[in-house]
Coordinates of C-alpha atoms in Angstrom, one line a residue:
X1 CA -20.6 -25.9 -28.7
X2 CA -22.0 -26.7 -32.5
X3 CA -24.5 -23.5 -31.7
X4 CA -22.2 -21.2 -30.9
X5 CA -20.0 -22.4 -33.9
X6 CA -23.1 -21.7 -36.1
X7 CA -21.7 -17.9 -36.4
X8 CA -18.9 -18.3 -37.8
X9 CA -18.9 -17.2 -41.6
X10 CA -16.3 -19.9 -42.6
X11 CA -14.9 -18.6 -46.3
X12 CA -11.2 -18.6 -47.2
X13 CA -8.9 -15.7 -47.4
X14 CA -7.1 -13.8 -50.1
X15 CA -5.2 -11.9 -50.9
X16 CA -6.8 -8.3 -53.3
X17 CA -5.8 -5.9 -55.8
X18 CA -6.5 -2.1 -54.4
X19 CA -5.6 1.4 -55.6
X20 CA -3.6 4.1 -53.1
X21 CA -5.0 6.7 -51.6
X22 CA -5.3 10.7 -53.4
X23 CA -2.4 11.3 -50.9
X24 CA 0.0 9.1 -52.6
X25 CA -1.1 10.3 -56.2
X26 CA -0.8 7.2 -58.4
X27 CA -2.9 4.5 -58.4
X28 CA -1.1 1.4 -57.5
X29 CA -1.5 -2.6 -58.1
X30 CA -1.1 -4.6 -55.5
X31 CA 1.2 -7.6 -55.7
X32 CA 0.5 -11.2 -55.2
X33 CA 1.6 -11.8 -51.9
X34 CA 0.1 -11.6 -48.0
X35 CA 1.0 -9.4 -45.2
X36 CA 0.0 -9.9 -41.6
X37 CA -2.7 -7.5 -39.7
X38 CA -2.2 -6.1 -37.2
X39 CA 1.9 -6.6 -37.7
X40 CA 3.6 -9.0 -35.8
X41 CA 6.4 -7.7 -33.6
X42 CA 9.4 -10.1 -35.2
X43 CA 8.5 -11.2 -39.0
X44 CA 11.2 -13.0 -40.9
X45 CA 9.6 -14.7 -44.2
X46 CA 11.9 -16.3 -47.4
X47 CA 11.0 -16.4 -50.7
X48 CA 10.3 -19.7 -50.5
X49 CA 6.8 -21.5 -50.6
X50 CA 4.7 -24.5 -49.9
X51 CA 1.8 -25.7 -51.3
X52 CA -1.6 -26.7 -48.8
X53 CA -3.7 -29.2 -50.0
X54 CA -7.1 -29.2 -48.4
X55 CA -7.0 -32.9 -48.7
X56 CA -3.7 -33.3 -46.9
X57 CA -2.9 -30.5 -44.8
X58 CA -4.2 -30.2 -41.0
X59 CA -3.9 -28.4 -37.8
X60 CA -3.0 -30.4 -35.1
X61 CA -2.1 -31.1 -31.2
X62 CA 1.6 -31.4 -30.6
X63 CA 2.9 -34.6 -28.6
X64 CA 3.5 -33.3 -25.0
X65 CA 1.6 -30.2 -25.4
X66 CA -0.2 -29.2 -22.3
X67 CA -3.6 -29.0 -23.9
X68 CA -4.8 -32.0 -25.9
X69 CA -7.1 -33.4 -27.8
X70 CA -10.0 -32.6 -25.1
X71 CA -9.2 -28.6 -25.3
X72 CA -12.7 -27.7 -27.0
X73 CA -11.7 -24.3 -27.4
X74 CA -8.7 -25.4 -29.0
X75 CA -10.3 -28.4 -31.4
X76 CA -13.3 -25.8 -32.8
X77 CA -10.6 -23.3 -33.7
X78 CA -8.7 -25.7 -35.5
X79 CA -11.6 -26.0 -37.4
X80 CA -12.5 -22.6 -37.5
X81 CA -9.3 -21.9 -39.1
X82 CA -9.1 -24.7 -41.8
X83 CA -12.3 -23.7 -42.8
X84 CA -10.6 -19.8 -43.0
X85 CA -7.6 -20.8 -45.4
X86 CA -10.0 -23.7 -47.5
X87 CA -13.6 -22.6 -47.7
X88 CA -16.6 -23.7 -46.1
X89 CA -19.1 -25.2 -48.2
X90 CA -20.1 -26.3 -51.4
X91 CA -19.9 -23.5 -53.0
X92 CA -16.2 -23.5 -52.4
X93 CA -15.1 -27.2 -52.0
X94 CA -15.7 -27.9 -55.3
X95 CA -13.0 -25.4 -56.4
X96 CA -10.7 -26.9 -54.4
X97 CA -7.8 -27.7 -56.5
X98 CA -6.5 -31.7 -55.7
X99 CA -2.3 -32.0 -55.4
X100 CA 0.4 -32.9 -53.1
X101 CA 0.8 -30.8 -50.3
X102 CA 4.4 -30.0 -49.5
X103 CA 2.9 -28.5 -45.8
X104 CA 1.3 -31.5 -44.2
X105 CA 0.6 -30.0 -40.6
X106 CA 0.5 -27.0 -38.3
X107 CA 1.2 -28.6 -34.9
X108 CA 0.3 -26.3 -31.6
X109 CA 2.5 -26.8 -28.6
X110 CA 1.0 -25.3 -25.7
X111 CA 4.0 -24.7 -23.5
X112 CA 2.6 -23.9 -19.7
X113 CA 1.7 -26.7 -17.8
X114 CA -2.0 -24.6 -17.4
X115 CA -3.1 -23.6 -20.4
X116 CA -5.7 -21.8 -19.3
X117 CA -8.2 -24.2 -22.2
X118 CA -11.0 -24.1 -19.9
X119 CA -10.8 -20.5 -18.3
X120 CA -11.8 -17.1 -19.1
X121 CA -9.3 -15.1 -20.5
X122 CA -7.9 -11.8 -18.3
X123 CA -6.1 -8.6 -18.6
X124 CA -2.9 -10.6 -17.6
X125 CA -4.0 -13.5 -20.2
X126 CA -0.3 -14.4 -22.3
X127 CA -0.9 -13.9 -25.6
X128 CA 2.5 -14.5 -27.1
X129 CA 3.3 -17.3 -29.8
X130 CA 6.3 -18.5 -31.6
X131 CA 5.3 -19.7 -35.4
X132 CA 7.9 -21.5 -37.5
X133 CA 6.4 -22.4 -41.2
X134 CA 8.7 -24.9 -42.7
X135 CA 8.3 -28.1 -44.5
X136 CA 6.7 -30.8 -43.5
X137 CA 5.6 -29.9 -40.7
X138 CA 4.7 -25.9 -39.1
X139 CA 5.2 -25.8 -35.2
X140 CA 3.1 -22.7 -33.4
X141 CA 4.0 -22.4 -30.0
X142 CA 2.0 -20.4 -27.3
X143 CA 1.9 -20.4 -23.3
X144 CA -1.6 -20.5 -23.2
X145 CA -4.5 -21.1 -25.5
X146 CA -5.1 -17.3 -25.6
X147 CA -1.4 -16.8 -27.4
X148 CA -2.4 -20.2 -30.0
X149 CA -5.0 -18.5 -30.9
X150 CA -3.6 -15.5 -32.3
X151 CA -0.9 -17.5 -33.8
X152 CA -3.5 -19.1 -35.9
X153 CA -4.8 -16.2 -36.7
X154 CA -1.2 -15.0 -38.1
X155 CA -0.4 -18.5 -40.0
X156 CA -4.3 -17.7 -42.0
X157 CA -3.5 -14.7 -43.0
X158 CA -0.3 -16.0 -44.3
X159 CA -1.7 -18.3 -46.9
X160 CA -2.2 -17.2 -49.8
X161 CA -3.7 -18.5 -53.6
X162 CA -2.1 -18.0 -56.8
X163 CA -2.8 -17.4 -59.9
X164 CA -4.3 -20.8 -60.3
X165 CA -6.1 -20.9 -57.3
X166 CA -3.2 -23.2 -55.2
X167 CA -2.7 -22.3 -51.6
X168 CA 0.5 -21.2 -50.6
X169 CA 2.4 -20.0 -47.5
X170 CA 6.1 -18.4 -47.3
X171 CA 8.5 -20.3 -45.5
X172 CA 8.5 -17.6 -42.2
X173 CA 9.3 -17.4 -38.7
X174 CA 7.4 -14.7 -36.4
X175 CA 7.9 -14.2 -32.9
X176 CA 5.1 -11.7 -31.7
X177 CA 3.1 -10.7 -28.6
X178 CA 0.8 -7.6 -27.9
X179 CA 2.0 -4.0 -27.1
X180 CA -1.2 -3.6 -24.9
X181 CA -3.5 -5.9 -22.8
X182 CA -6.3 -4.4 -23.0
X183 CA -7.4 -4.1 -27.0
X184 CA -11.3 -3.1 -27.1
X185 CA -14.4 -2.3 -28.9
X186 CA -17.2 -1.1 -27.6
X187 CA -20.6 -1.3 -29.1
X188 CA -23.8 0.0 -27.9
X189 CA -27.3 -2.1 -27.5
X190 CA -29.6 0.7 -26.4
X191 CA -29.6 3.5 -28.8
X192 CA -30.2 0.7 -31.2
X193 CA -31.1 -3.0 -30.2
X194 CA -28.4 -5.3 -31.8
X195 CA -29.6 -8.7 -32.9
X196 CA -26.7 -11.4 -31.5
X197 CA -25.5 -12.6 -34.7
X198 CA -24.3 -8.8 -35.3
X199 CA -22.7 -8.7 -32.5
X200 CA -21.3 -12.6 -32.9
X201 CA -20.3 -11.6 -36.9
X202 CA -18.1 -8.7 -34.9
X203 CA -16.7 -10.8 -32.3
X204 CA -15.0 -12.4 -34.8
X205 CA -14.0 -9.4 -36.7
X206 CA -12.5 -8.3 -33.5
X207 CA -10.6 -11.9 -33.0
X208 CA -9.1 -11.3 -37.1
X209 CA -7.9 -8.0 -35.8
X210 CA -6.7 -9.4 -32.4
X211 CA -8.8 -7.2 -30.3
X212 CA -9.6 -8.8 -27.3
X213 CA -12.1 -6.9 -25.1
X214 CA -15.5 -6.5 -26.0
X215 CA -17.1 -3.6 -23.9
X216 CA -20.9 -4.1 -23.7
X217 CA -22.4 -0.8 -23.3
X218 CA -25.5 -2.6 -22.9
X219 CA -28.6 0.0 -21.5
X220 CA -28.5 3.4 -21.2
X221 CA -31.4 6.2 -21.7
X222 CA -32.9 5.2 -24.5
X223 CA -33.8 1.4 -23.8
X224 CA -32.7 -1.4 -21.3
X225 CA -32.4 -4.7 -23.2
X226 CA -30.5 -6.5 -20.1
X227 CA -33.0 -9.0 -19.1
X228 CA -32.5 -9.0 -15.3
X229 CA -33.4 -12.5 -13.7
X230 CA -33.9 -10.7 -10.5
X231 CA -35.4 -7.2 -11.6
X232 CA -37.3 -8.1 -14.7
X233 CA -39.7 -5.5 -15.2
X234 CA -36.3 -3.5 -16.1
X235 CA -36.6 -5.2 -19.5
X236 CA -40.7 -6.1 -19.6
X237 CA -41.0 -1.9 -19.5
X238 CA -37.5 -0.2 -20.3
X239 CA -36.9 -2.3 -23.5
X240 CA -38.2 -1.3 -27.1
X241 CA -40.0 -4.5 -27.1
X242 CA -39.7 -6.7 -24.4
X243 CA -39.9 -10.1 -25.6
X244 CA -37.7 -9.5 -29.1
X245 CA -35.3 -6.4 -28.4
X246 CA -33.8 -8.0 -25.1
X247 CA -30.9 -10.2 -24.1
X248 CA -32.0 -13.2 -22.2
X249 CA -29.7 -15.2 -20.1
X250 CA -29.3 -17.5 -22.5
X251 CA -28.4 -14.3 -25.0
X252 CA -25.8 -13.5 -22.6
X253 CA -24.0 -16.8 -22.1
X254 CA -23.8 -17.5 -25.8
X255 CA -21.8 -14.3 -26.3
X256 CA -19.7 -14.3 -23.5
X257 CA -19.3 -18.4 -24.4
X258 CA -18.7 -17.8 -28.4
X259 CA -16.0 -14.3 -27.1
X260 CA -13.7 -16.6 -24.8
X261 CA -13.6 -19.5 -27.9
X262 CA -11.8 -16.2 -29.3
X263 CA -10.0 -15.2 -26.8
X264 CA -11.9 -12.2 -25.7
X265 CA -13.4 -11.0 -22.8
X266 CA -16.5 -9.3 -22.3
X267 CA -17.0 -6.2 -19.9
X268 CA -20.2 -5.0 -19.4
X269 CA -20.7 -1.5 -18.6
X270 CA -24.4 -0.6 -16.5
X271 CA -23.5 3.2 -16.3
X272 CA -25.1 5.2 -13.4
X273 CA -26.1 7.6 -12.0
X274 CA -26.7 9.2 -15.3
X275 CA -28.2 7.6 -18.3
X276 CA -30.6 5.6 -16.6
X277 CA -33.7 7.2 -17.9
X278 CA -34.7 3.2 -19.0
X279 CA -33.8 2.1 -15.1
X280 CA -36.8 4.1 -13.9
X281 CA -39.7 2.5 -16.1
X282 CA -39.1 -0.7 -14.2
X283 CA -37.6 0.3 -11.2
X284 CA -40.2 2.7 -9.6
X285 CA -38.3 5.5 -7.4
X286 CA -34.9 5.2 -8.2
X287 CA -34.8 8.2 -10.0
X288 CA -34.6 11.7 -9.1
X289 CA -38.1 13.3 -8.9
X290 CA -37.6 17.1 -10.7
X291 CA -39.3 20.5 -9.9
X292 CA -40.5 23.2 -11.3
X293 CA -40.6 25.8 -8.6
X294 CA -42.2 24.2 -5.5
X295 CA -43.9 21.2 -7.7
X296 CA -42.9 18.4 -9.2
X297 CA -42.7 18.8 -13.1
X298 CA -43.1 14.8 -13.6
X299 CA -40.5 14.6 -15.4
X300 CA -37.2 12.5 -13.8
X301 CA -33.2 12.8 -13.4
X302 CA -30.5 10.7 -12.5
X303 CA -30.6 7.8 -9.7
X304 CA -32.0 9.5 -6.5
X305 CA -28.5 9.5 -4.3
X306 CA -30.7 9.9 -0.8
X307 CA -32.4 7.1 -0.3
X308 CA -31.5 3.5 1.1
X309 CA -33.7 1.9 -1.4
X310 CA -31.3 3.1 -3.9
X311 CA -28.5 1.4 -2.6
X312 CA -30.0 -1.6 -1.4
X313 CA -31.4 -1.9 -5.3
X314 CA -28.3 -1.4 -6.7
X315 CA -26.4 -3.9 -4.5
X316 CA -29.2 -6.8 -5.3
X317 CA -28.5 -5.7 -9.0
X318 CA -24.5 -5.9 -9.0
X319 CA -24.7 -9.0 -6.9
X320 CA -26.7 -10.1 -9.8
X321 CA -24.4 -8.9 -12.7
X322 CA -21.2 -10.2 -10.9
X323 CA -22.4 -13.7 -11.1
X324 CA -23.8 -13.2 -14.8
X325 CA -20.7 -11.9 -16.3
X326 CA -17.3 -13.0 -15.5
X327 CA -14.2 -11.0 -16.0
X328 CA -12.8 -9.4 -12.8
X329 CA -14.1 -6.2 -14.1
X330 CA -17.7 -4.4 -14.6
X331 CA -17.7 -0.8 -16.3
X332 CA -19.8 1.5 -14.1
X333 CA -20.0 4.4 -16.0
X334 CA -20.1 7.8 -14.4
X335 CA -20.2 10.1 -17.1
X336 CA -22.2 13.1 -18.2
X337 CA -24.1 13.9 -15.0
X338 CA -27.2 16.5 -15.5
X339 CA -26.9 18.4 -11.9
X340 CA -30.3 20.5 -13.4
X341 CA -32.7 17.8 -11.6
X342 CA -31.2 17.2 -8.5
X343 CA -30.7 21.1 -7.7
X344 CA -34.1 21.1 -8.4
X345 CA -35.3 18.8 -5.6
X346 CA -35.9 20.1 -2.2
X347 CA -35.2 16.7 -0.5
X348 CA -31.8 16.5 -2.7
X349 CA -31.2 20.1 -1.6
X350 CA -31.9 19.3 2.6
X351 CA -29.6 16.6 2.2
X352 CA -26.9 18.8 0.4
X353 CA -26.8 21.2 3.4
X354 CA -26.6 18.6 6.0
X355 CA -23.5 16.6 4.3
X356 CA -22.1 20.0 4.5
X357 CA -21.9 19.9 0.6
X358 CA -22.7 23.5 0.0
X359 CA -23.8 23.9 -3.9
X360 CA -21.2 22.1 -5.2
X361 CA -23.4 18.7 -6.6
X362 CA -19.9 17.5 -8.2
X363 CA -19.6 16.2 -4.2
X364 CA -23.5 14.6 -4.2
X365 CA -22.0 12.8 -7.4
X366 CA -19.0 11.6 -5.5
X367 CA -20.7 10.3 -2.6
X368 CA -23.1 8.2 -4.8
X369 CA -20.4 6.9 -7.1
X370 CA -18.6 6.2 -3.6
X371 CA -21.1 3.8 -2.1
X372 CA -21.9 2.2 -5.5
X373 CA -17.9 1.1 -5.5
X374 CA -18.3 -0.2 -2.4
X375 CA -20.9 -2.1 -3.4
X376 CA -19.4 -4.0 -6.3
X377 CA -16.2 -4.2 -4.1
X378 CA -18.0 -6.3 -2.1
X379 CA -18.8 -8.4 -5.1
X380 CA -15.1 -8.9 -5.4
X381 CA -15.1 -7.2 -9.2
X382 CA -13.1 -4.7 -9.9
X383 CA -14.1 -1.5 -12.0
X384 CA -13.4 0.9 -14.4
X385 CA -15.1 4.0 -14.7
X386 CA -15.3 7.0 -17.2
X387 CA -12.7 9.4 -16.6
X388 CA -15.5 12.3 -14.8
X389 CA -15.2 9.9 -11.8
X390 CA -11.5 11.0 -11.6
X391 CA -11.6 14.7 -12.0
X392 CA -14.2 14.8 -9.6
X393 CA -11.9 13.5 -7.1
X394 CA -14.0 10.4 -5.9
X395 CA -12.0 8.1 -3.5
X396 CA -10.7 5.0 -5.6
X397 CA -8.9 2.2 -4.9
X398 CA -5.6 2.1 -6.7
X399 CA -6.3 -0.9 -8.9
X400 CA -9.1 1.5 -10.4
X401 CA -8.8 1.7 -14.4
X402 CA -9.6 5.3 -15.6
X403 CA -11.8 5.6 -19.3
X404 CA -10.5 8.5 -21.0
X405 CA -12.6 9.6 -23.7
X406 CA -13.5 13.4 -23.2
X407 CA -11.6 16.5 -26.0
X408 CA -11.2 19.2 -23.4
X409 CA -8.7 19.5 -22.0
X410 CA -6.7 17.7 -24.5
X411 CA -6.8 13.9 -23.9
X412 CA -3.2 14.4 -23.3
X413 CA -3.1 16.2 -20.4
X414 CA -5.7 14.0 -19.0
X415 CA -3.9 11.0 -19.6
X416 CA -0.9 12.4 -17.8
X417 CA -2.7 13.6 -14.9
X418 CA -4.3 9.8 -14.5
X419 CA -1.5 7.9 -14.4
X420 CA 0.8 10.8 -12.3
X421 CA -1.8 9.5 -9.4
X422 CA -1.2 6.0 -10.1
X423 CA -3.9 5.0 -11.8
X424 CA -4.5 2.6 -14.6
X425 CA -5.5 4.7 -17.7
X426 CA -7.3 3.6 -20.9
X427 CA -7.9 5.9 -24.0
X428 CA -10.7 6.2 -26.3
X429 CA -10.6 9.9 -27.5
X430 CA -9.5 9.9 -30.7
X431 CA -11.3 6.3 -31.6
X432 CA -14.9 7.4 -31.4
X433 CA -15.7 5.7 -34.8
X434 CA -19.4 6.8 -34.7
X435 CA -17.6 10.0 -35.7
X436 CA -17.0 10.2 -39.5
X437 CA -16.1 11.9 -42.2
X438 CA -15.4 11.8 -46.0
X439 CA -12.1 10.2 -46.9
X440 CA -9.6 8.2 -45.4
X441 CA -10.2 9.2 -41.7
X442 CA -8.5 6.0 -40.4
X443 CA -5.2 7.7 -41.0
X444 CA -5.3 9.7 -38.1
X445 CA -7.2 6.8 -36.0
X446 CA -4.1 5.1 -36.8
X447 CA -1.4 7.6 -36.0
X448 CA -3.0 8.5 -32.4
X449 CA -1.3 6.5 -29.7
X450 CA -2.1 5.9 -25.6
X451 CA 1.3 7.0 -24.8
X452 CA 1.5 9.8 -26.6
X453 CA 2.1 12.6 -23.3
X454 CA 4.3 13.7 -21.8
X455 CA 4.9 11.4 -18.7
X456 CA 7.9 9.6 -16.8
X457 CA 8.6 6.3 -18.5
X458 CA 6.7 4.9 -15.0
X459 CA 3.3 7.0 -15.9
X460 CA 3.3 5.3 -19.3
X461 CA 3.6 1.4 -18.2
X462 CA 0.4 2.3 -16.4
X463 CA -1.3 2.6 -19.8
X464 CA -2.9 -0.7 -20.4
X465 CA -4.6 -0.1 -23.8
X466 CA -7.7 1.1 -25.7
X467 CA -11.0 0.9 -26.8
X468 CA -12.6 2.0 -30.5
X469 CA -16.1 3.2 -29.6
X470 CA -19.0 2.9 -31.7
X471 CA -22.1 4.3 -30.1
X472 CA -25.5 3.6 -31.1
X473 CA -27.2 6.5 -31.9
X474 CA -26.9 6.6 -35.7
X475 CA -25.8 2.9 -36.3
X476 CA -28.1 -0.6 -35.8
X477 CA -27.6 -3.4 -37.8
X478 CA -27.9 -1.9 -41.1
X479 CA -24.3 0.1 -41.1
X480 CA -22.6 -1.1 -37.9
X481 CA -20.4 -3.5 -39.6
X482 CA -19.6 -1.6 -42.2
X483 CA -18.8 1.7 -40.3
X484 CA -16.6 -0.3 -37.8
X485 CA -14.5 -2.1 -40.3
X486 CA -11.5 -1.6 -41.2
X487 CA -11.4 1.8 -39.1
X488 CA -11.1 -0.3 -36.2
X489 CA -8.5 -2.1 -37.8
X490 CA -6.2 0.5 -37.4
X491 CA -7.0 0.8 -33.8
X492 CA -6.1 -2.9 -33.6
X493 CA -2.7 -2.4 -35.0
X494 CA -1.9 0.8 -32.9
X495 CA -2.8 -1.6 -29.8
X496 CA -0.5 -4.8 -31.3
X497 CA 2.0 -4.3 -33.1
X498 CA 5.1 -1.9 -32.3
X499 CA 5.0 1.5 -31.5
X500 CA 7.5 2.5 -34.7
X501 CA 5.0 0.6 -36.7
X502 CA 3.5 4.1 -37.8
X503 CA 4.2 4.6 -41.5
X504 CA 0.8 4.9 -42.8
X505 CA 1.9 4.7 -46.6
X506 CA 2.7 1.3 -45.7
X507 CA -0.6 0.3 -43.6
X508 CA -2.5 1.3 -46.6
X509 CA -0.9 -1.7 -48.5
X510 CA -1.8 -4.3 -46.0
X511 CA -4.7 -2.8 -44.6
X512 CA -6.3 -2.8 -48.2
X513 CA -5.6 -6.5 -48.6
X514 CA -7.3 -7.2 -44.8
X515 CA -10.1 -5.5 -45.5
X516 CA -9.9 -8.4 -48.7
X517 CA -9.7 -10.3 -46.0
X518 CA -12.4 -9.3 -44.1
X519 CA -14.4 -9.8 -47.2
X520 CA -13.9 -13.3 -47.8
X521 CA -14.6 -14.3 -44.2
X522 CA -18.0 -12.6 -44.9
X523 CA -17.3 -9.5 -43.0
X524 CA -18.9 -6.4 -44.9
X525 CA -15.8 -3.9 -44.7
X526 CA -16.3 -0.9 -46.2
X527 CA -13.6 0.6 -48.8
X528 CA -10.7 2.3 -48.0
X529 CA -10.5 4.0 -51.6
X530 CA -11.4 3.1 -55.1
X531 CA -10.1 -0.5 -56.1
X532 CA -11.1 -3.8 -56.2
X533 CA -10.7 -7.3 -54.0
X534 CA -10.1 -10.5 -56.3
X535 CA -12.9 -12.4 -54.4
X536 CA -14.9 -9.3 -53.8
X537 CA -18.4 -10.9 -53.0
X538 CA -18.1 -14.3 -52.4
X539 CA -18.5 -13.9 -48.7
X540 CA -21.2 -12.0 -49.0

């Protein structure tokens, strides 16, 4: 446990002191006091305080909780989180200021008899909590571990330091659970090869925002850093470099490992038949020989959809993944088909005309995407897929969630039209954060919402969530961080809190001070507008 602990950048949080945005035409102070990202669904605080004393105060086990003392996930985020409101380190124990400590403890009830401590969290995963802070002692109640840990999240961010550096904390009560199940970010390891501790440093970004899906584009065109146990020359030839820009098993395990001590799942996404251009250095024949006229040009396409070998690679390889990885579900892509190549082919074009599939390739595509279902079906995973799968009328099975992410026609429409067939939809048009601009784009990242068309109140409970998506192709792990955060922020709230939580004058105000936040926990946010954080660089 103590290595995947090593990530964590352990600093306290504060509170900071930002200027408005040009829309709101003054420039503004903020006050001394906290506000909870993304907003809790119930939030009653009193003017009242309590002082925390490093020395004194602790997070604790409740008697007759259902997970104890030997809950490791539980024990290394109380620790996690002491080290959040305190400081970790030297540096900042020595400006720990000694007194009494009207808070003594925060003590975490775990209120089903399974409390899920040594399981993987799911889409169905309960992540409500009940906090009460009141003297002495601050009670946090959850059904599972996955609900306690948000609730810590909410009682950090509630402490804050005054003027003479004393940790305080309103007396509040919050009742609070998420609007969504599934709240993700997707980042990209093949346009650019991501070294682990970026992606660990955003794992825990993700857990301060309360996302909890991370979707693992992890190989496409341009490289294939998997490290396949069974298929390793996918790596040894399709990676950038195959001994540093891979994930090894051990790679893998530590991030899924250090994700669920967050509460976060991991979905990995191993998109075919289309951008798999790194699938054929290792894997001779799997792709789509093309011509030019009656010869081959040597130059390749997407998976070849006529041959066995195909199929009985791709089952050996899912077989593989669905032990690797293991949340009930594996992204398998779909999207953004080249039909150039295959209409090239003779072989592909015999085959066409006796499965009766005319010109139309959109079918050849269907009938791949078919068998490759099957195939992890038979894995017992189940799947979501880009949202070209659907309009191309594959056959799915109905527990089949739908990726929308595509303009035209408006994201809208296409959401309706998913969920009036019954399917599970997810969105992530309008949260394609590798898209920016100058100014405060996360204002209309904020006010874009999954259930936002026009649908029976039916169509719209089949709307499970979202995903921000930062692709690879101009971001590595100079800028990621930055770029993500605090846009994605606003993506978290949007997915949490309330749906008449909208008012963005207001999210300004908190979201400047969690981005102080972020700051302090070592997290390189970038600015939403000119101002300044208190404790600007001392994460840093």
């Amino acid at each position: 446990m103590r290595a995947l602990y090593f990530a964590s950048l352990l600093l306290s949080i504060n509170v900071c002191k930002s200027s408005l945005s040009e829309d709101f035409g003054e420039i503004y102070e903020e006050p001394e006091e906290v506000s909870v990202w993304p907003q809790p669904q119930k939030y009653q605080a009193s003017p009242v305080t309590f002082q925390l004393s490093a020395y004194i105060f602790q997070i604790a086990h409740a008697k007759g909780s259902s997970a104890g003392p030997s809950c490791v996930l539980l024990q290394n985020a109380f620790r996690r989180y002491i080290d959040y409101i305190f400081g970790y380190g030297k540096k900042h124990k020595k400006n720990v200021k000694v007194f009494d400590s009207d808070l003594a403890e925060l003590q975490v009830f775990i209120t089903s008899p399974d409390s899920e401590c040594d399981s993987y969290p799911t889409v169905k995963s309960d992540e409500s909590y009940q906090l009460s802070v009141d003297q002495p002692t601050s009670v946090l109640k959850a059904p599972t571990v996955w609900g306690a840990l948000r609730g810590l999240e909410t009682f950090t961010q509630l402490v804050f330091e005054d003027k003479y550096g004393v940790k305080k904390i309103n007396k509040t009560d919050i009742s609070d659970f998420p609007r969504f199940a599934h709240r993700g970010i997707l980042l990209d390891t093949s346009r650019h090869y991501l070294p682990l501790k970026v992606i660990l440093v955003n794992l825990e970004a993700m857990a301060m925002n309360k996302f909890n899906v991370f979707h693992w584009h992890i190989v496409d065109d341009q490289s294939f850093p998997y490290m396949s146990p069974t298929f390793p020359d996918l790596s040894q030839k399709g990676a950038y470099q195959p001994y540093t820009h891979v994930y090894t098993s051990a790679d893998v395990n530590m991030v899924i490992e250090f994700a669920r001590m967050h509460g976060i799942r991991v979905i990995a996404e191993f998109d075919t038949p289309g951008h798999t251009q790194s699938w054929g250095k290792g894997q001779p024949g799997l792709l789509t020989p093309c011509y030019s006229g009656s010869t081959p040009s040597g130059t390749f396409g997407p998976v070849n959809p006529i041959l066995n070998t195909t199929y009985d690679f791709m089952a050996s390889f899912f077989k593989e993944i669905s032990t690797v990885f293991p949340d009930a579900y594996i992204h398998l892509g779909g999207d953004e088909v080249d039909f150039s190549c295959w209409k090239s082919n003779p072989d592909i074009q015999k085959f066409m005309a006796q499965q009766g599939f005319g010109q139309d390739y959109s079918k050849l595509e269907s009938y791949y995407i078919q068998r490759i279902l099957d195939i992890v079906k038979a894995t017992n995973k189940g799947y979501m897929v880009w949202q070209e799968v659907f309009d191309n009328e594959v056959k799915l099975n109905a527990d089949t969630l739908i990726h929308v992410w595509k303009e035209k026609p408006q994201y809208e429409n296409e959401m309706a039209r998913v969920t009036a067939a019954g399917f599970h939809a997810l969105l992530s048009t309008p949260w394609y954060l590798n898209r920016i601009s100058y100014g405060q784009d996360w204002q209309g990242i904020y006010r874009a919402d999954p259930q936002s068309f026009n649908g029976t109140a039916e169509q719209k409970q089949l709307v499970i969530g979202g995903e921000a998506c930062l692709w690879g192709e101009y971001v590595d792990a100079t800028n990621l961080t930055p770029r993500l955060w605090p846009r994605a922020s606003a993506v978290g709230e949007r997915l949490w809190s309330d749906e008449n939580v909208k008012d963005v004058n207001s999210a300004y105000t908190r979201l400047a001070k969690h981005r102080c936040r972020m700051l302090r926990r070592g997290i390189p946010a970038e600015p939403l507008f000119v101002g300044y954080c208190r404790h600007e660089y001392d994460g840093l």
